[in-house]
mmCIF file of C-alpha atoms in Angstrom:
data_model
loop_
_atom_site.group_PDB
_atom_site.id
_atom_site.type_symbol
_atom_site.label_atom_id
_atom_site.label_comp_id
_atom_site.label_asym_id
_atom_site.label_seq_id
_atom_site.Cartn_x
_atom_site.Cartn_y
_atom_site.Cartn_z
ATOM 1 C CA MET A 1 6.659 -18.783 -4.150
ATOM 2 C CA ALA A 2 3.631 -19.427 -1.957
ATOM 3 C CA LEU A 3 1.822 -16.455 -0.454
ATOM 4 C CA MET A 4 0.047 -16.010 2.855
ATOM 5 C CA HIS A 5 -2.619 -13.520 1.850
ATOM 6 C CA GLU A 6 -5.440 -12.518 4.151
ATOM 7 C CA PRO A 7 -7.615 -9.728 2.739
ATOM 8 C CA THR A 8 -7.229 -6.416 4.566
ATOM 9 C CA ALA A 9 -9.574 -3.424 4.760
ATOM 10 C CA PRO A 10 -7.915 -1.611 1.805
ATOM 11 C CA TYR A 11 -8.314 -4.788 -0.276
ATOM 12 C CA HIS A 12 -12.045 -4.956 0.463
ATOM 13 C CA SER A 13 -12.420 -1.225 -0.289
ATOM 14 C CA ALA A 14 -10.630 -1.634 -3.616
ATOM 15 C CA GLN A 15 -12.791 -4.628 -4.526
ATOM 16 C CA ASP A 16 -15.980 -2.706 -3.717
ATOM 17 C CA ALA A 17 -14.700 0.257 -5.736
ATOM 18 C CA LEU A 18 -14.043 -2.034 -8.700
ATOM 19 C CA ARG A 19 -17.648 -3.287 -8.531
ATOM 20 C CA VAL A 20 -18.860 0.309 -8.686
ATOM 21 C CA LEU A 21 -16.541 1.149 -11.585
ATOM 22 C CA GLU A 22 -17.634 -1.892 -13.588
ATOM 23 C CA ILE A 23 -21.251 -0.743 -13.401
ATOM 24 C CA VAL A 24 -20.395 2.882 -14.221
ATOM 25 C CA ALA A 25 -18.226 1.836 -17.187
ATOM 26 C CA ARG A 26 -21.103 -0.113 -18.742
ATOM 27 C CA ARG A 27 -23.424 2.891 -18.705
ATOM 28 C CA SER A 28 -22.110 5.624 -20.997
ATOM 29 C CA CYS A 29 -25.169 7.739 -20.221
ATOM 30 C CA GLY A 30 -24.456 7.615 -16.498
ATOM 31 C CA VAL A 31 -25.776 5.769 -13.454
ATOM 32 C CA THR A 32 -27.282 7.250 -10.294
ATOM 33 C CA ASP A 33 -26.169 6.488 -6.751
ATOM 34 C CA THR A 34 -29.608 4.954 -6.136
ATOM 35 C CA GLU A 35 -29.068 2.434 -8.915
ATOM 36 C CA LEU A 36 -25.515 1.785 -7.776
ATOM 37 C CA ALA A 37 -26.775 1.033 -4.277
ATOM 38 C CA ARG A 38 -29.372 -1.379 -5.663
ATOM 39 C CA ARG A 39 -26.942 -3.185 -7.953
ATOM 40 C CA THR A 40 -24.032 -3.452 -5.513
ATOM 41 C CA ASP A 41 -25.955 -4.021 -2.248
ATOM 42 C CA LEU A 42 -23.497 -1.688 -0.538
ATOM 43 C CA ARG A 43 -24.681 0.232 2.518
ATOM 44 C CA PRO A 44 -25.514 3.888 1.676
ATOM 45 C CA GLU A 45 -22.726 5.278 3.867
ATOM 46 C CA ARG A 46 -20.239 2.812 2.392
ATOM 47 C CA LEU A 47 -21.236 3.701 -1.174
ATOM 48 C CA THR A 48 -21.080 7.434 -0.411
ATOM 49 C CA ALA A 49 -17.521 7.089 0.924
ATOM 50 C CA LEU A 50 -16.447 5.048 -2.113
ATOM 51 C CA LEU A 51 -17.957 7.516 -4.571
ATOM 52 C CA ARG A 52 -16.248 10.392 -2.751
ATOM 53 C CA MET A 53 -12.900 8.606 -3.076
ATOM 54 C CA LEU A 54 -13.512 7.691 -6.726
ATOM 55 C CA ARG A 55 -14.387 11.287 -7.583
ATOM 56 C CA ARG A 56 -11.356 12.648 -5.738
ATOM 57 C CA GLU A 57 -9.071 10.227 -7.584
ATOM 58 C CA GLY A 58 -10.650 11.007 -10.960
ATOM 59 C CA TYR A 59 -12.108 7.545 -11.589
ATOM 60 C CA VAL A 60 -15.672 8.850 -11.886
ATOM 61 C CA GLN A 61 -17.299 12.229 -12.392
ATOM 62 C CA GLN A 62 -20.817 13.544 -11.931
ATOM 63 C CA ILE A 63 -22.766 14.959 -14.812
ATOM 64 C CA THR A 64 -25.864 17.126 -14.889
ATOM 65 C CA GLY A 65 -28.593 15.416 -12.901
ATOM 66 C CA GLY A 66 -26.148 13.781 -10.509
ATOM 67 C CA ALA A 67 -25.439 10.588 -12.463
ATOM 68 C CA TYR A 68 -21.924 9.146 -12.482
ATOM 69 C CA VAL A 69 -19.831 8.465 -15.589
ATOM 70 C CA THR A 70 -16.245 7.321 -16.031
ATOM 71 C CA GLY A 71 -13.563 9.885 -15.223
ATOM 72 C CA GLU A 72 -10.290 10.808 -16.909
ATOM 73 C CA THR A 73 -8.162 8.637 -14.594
ATOM 74 C CA LEU A 74 -10.115 5.487 -15.425
ATOM 75 C CA ARG A 75 -9.966 6.223 -19.143
ATOM 76 C CA ARG A 76 -6.193 6.711 -18.998
ATOM 77 C CA LEU A 77 -5.502 3.593 -16.922
ATOM 78 C CA THR A 78 -7.657 1.358 -19.119
ATOM 79 C CA SER A 79 -6.133 2.671 -22.346
ATOM 80 C CA ALA A 80 -3.730 0.312 -24.072
ATOM 81 C CA HIS A 81 -1.476 3.267 -24.931
ATOM 82 C CA ASP A 82 1.357 3.654 -22.382
ATOM 83 C CA ARG A 83 -0.649 2.178 -19.522
ATOM 84 C CA GLU A 84 2.486 1.517 -17.452
ATOM 85 C CA ARG A 85 3.443 5.174 -17.484
ATOM 86 C CA ALA A 86 -0.111 6.209 -16.617
ATOM 87 C CA VAL A 87 -0.180 3.842 -13.627
ATOM 88 C CA ARG A 88 3.188 5.092 -12.408
ATOM 89 C CA GLU A 89 2.104 8.733 -12.679
ATOM 90 C CA LYS A 90 -1.161 7.998 -10.886
ATOM 91 C CA LEU A 91 0.651 6.139 -8.091
ATOM 92 C CA GLN A 92 3.102 9.018 -7.684
ATOM 93 C CA HIS A 93 0.232 11.489 -7.410
ATOM 94 C CA THR A 94 -1.400 9.291 -4.766
ATOM 95 C CA LEU A 95 1.865 8.900 -2.830
ATOM 96 C CA ASP A 96 2.409 12.663 -2.896
ATOM 97 C CA ARG A 97 -1.070 13.203 -1.475
ATOM 98 C CA LEU A 98 -0.514 10.549 1.203
ATOM 99 C CA ARG A 99 2.795 12.179 2.153
ATOM 100 C CA ASP A 100 1.047 15.482 2.705
ATOM 101 C CA SER A 101 -1.924 14.003 4.571
ATOM 102 C CA VAL A 102 0.089 11.831 6.994
ATOM 103 C CA GLY A 103 3.030 14.228 7.307
ATOM 104 C CA ALA A 104 5.693 11.629 6.541
ATOM 105 C CA ALA A 105 7.764 10.263 3.684
ATOM 106 C CA VAL A 106 5.771 7.481 1.972
ATOM 107 C CA TYR A 107 7.059 4.458 0.035
ATOM 108 C CA MET A 108 5.609 1.860 -2.329
ATOM 109 C CA SER A 109 7.501 -1.444 -2.229
ATOM 110 C CA ARG A 110 7.214 -4.808 -3.969
ATOM 111 C CA TYR A 111 8.742 -8.257 -3.548
ATOM 112 C CA VAL A 112 10.129 -8.955 -7.019
ATOM 113 C CA ASP A 113 12.093 -12.071 -8.002
ATOM 114 C CA GLY A 114 12.904 -12.859 -4.389
ATOM 115 C CA GLU A 115 14.101 -9.360 -3.506
ATOM 116 C CA VAL A 116 12.773 -6.292 -1.676
ATOM 117 C CA LYS A 117 12.366 -3.358 -4.054
ATOM 118 C CA VAL A 118 11.214 0.197 -3.272
ATOM 119 C CA THR A 119 9.494 1.095 -6.536
ATOM 120 C CA GLN A 120 8.310 4.642 -5.795
ATOM 121 C CA TYR A 121 8.359 7.105 -2.933
ATOM 122 C CA ALA A 122 7.277 10.613 -1.997
ATOM 123 C CA ALA A 123 9.416 12.776 0.274
ATOM 124 C CA GLY A 124 10.028 16.478 0.801
ATOM 125 C CA PRO A 125 11.951 19.088 2.797
ATOM 126 C CA THR A 126 9.819 18.531 5.897
ATOM 127 C CA THR A 127 9.300 14.809 5.261
ATOM 128 C CA PRO A 128 12.778 13.453 4.476
ATOM 129 C CA ALA A 129 13.268 9.978 3.048
ATOM 130 C CA VAL A 130 15.198 7.343 4.940
ATOM 131 C CA ASN A 131 18.932 7.420 4.284
ATOM 132 C CA GLU A 132 19.544 4.045 2.613
ATOM 133 C CA TRP A 133 22.865 3.459 4.332
ATOM 134 C CA VAL A 134 22.482 -0.313 3.898
ATOM 135 C CA ASP A 135 20.854 -1.709 0.732
ATOM 136 C CA PHE A 136 17.176 -2.382 1.480
ATOM 137 C CA ARG A 137 17.483 -5.692 -0.369
ATOM 138 C CA THR A 138 19.835 -7.018 2.310
ATOM 139 C CA ALA A 139 18.054 -5.422 5.267
ATOM 140 C CA ALA A 140 14.541 -6.911 5.117
ATOM 141 C CA HIS A 141 14.976 -8.252 8.661
ATOM 142 C CA ALA A 142 15.457 -4.717 10.001
ATOM 143 C CA THR A 143 12.970 -2.595 8.021
ATOM 144 C CA ALA A 144 9.221 -2.206 8.255
ATOM 145 C CA VAL A 145 9.075 -2.579 4.461
ATOM 146 C CA GLY A 146 11.024 -5.838 4.475
ATOM 147 C CA LYS A 147 9.137 -7.358 7.377
ATOM 148 C CA SER A 148 5.765 -6.425 5.875
ATOM 149 C CA LEU A 149 6.709 -8.100 2.595
ATOM 150 C CA LEU A 150 8.039 -11.192 4.383
ATOM 151 C CA THR A 151 4.830 -11.580 6.402
ATOM 152 C CA GLN A 152 2.993 -12.067 3.119
ATOM 153 C CA LEU A 153 5.149 -15.057 2.131
ATOM 154 C CA ASP A 154 4.787 -18.584 3.453
ATOM 155 C CA HIS A 155 7.266 -20.070 5.929
ATOM 156 C CA ASN A 156 9.482 -21.694 3.299
ATOM 157 C CA ALA A 157 9.727 -18.527 1.217
ATOM 158 C CA ARG A 158 10.677 -16.534 4.316
ATOM 159 C CA ARG A 159 13.396 -19.049 5.172
ATOM 160 C CA ASP A 160 14.653 -18.950 1.608
ATOM 161 C CA HIS A 161 14.949 -15.164 1.764
ATOM 162 C CA LEU A 162 16.794 -15.196 5.079
ATOM 163 C CA SER A 163 19.147 -17.916 3.834
ATOM 164 C CA ARG A 164 20.212 -15.590 1.021
ATOM 165 C CA HIS A 165 20.661 -12.484 3.181
ATOM 166 C CA LYS A 166 22.709 -12.518 6.381
ATOM 167 C CA MET A 167 20.847 -10.831 9.270
ATOM 168 C CA ALA A 168 23.425 -8.198 10.125
ATOM 169 C CA ARG A 169 23.131 -6.105 13.295
ATOM 170 C CA LEU A 170 22.512 -2.588 12.011
ATOM 171 C CA THR A 171 21.632 -1.010 15.370
ATOM 172 C CA SER A 172 21.358 -2.242 18.934
ATOM 173 C CA ARG A 173 17.645 -2.873 18.252
ATOM 174 C CA THR A 174 18.084 -5.065 15.165
ATOM 175 C CA ILE A 175 16.824 -8.652 15.427
ATOM 176 C CA THR A 176 19.572 -11.011 14.258
ATOM 177 C CA SER A 177 18.009 -14.315 15.330
ATOM 178 C CA ASP A 178 16.179 -15.955 12.428
ATOM 179 C CA LYS A 179 14.165 -18.008 14.907
ATOM 180 C CA LEU A 180 12.945 -14.889 16.729
ATOM 181 C CA LEU A 181 12.240 -13.008 13.503
ATOM 182 C CA LEU A 182 10.316 -15.915 11.955
ATOM 183 C CA SER A 183 8.262 -16.234 15.140
ATOM 184 C CA ARG A 184 7.352 -12.539 15.036
ATOM 185 C CA LEU A 185 6.512 -12.670 11.342
ATOM 186 C CA GLU A 186 4.296 -15.695 11.939
ATOM 187 C CA SER A 187 2.329 -13.923 14.677
ATOM 188 C CA GLN A 188 2.004 -10.580 12.870
ATOM 189 C CA PRO A 189 -1.701 -9.831 12.187
ATOM 190 C CA PRO A 190 -2.125 -8.708 8.539
ATOM 191 C CA THR A 191 -4.366 -5.824 9.577
ATOM 192 C CA VAL A 192 -1.816 -4.352 12.024
ATOM 193 C CA PRO A 193 1.017 -2.161 10.666
ATOM 194 C CA VAL A 194 4.533 -3.600 10.930
ATOM 195 C CA LEU A 195 6.877 -1.262 12.820
ATOM 196 C CA ASP A 196 10.595 -0.519 12.697
ATOM 197 C CA LEU A 197 11.631 1.320 15.859
ATOM 198 C CA GLN A 198 15.209 2.306 15.011
ATOM 199 C CA GLU A 199 16.057 -1.237 13.912
ATOM 200 C CA TYR A 200 17.401 -0.123 10.522
ATOM 201 C CA ALA A 201 18.798 3.286 11.429
ATOM 202 C CA ILE A 202 19.186 5.261 14.621
ATOM 203 C CA GLY A 203 17.004 8.353 14.492
ATOM 204 C CA THR A 204 14.303 6.910 12.215
ATOM 205 C CA VAL A 205 11.073 4.999 12.869
ATOM 206 C CA CYS A 206 8.931 3.378 10.162
ATOM 207 C CA ALA A 207 5.648 1.552 9.643
ATOM 208 C CA ALA A 208 4.322 -0.541 6.745
ATOM 209 C CA VAL A 209 0.964 -1.988 5.717
ATOM 210 C CA PRO A 210 0.388 -4.778 3.166
ATOM 211 C CA ILE A 211 -0.792 -4.006 -0.364
ATOM 212 C CA THR A 212 -1.881 -7.202 -2.093
ATOM 213 C CA ALA A 213 -2.868 -7.009 -5.752
ATOM 214 C CA GLY A 214 -3.484 -10.374 -7.370
ATOM 215 C CA SER A 215 -0.532 -12.701 -6.852
ATOM 216 C CA SER A 216 1.982 -9.913 -6.213
ATOM 217 C CA VAL A 217 3.301 -8.928 -2.789
ATOM 218 C CA GLY A 218 3.627 -5.272 -1.904
ATOM 219 C CA CYS A 219 3.354 -2.758 0.894
ATOM 220 C CA LEU A 220 2.936 0.913 1.650
ATOM 221 C CA ALA A 221 5.281 2.368 4.235
ATOM 222 C CA LEU A 222 6.164 5.637 5.922
ATOM 223 C CA SER A 223 9.137 6.962 7.851
ATOM 224 C CA LEU A 224 9.485 9.617 10.537
ATOM 225 C CA PRO A 225 12.383 11.159 12.445
ATOM 226 C CA VAL A 226 12.523 9.600 15.914
ATOM 227 C CA GLU A 227 11.464 12.897 17.524
ATOM 228 C CA HIS A 228 8.093 12.333 15.834
ATOM 229 C CA ALA A 229 7.799 8.721 17.008
ATOM 230 C CA HIS A 230 4.715 9.633 19.028
ATOM 231 C CA ARG A 231 2.878 10.117 15.699
ATOM 232 C CA LEU A 232 3.917 6.786 14.221
ATOM 233 C CA ARG A 233 0.887 4.618 15.040
ATOM 234 C CA GLN A 234 -1.610 7.332 14.165
ATOM 235 C CA ALA A 235 0.160 7.996 10.862
ATOM 236 C CA ALA A 236 0.321 4.253 10.117
ATOM 237 C CA ASP A 237 -3.406 3.879 10.746
ATOM 238 C CA ALA A 238 -4.083 6.823 8.407
ATOM 239 C CA LEU A 239 -1.852 5.215 5.765
ATOM 240 C CA ASN A 240 -3.785 1.965 6.075
ATOM 241 C CA ARG A 241 -7.159 3.713 5.803
ATOM 242 C CA ASN A 242 -6.044 5.526 2.664
ATOM 243 C CA ALA A 243 -4.348 2.603 0.909
ATOM 244 C CA ALA A 244 -7.350 1.655 -1.265
ATOM 245 C CA PRO A 245 -6.549 4.162 -4.080
ATOM 246 C CA VAL A 246 -3.078 2.618 -4.418
ATOM 247 C CA LEU A 247 -4.548 -0.867 -4.724
ATOM 248 C CA LEU A 248 -7.093 0.389 -7.213
ATOM 249 C CA SER A 249 -4.374 1.784 -9.477
ATOM 250 C CA LEU A 250 -2.550 -1.550 -9.388
ATOM 251 C CA THR A 251 -5.591 -3.724 -10.103
ATOM 252 C CA ILE A 252 -7.429 -1.784 -12.834
#
């Protein structure tokens, strides 16, 4: 399967954060922000924002004198013992925080073995999850999650997916023309959230942003009741800005 990856802002943030963590991990006695700035060539405001995020997520901590050392999260994720469980727990914590900050149900999805798969999600009483009335695996053409994942594949892989899943009309807004859908996927900028405006289910709107870690294809998404549709783009932008911690968990 060929991929059509173009690095997004969260990807660059995660890569910069990894550079910082590599330096911190080598210095058991700690490293100052001044030295980090010198060794990474990151702008002071950029480094400050990264260090704030890394501290909040538990990847680094400050010791007496202000130097940075590795935090509990980094130690757990780099441990050989039950790393998969640690990553899953960390991702769930991050999704829960994103749910609360954007005020919407949040989903982590991957494209695995040619199929759309929602791997984790965070919902609540005031942020209900989408009712999966049609299997997400067969509804990629109608969901923000599915379309975001398909945009990250090349043309042949997209065609292969659509050939295996009939584009059923789920609502009056659902695209059922493969030609039209492929055209829209082709022109979708990777830095702009993919939207689902009641294409999958009446009463629900969704948005998704790409999460690319190595050769895998993934996305972060959110859903809102249609009465909150006016918040969709703002919430999607917030999701995109805060996607770096998710990528970091997947790449460490």
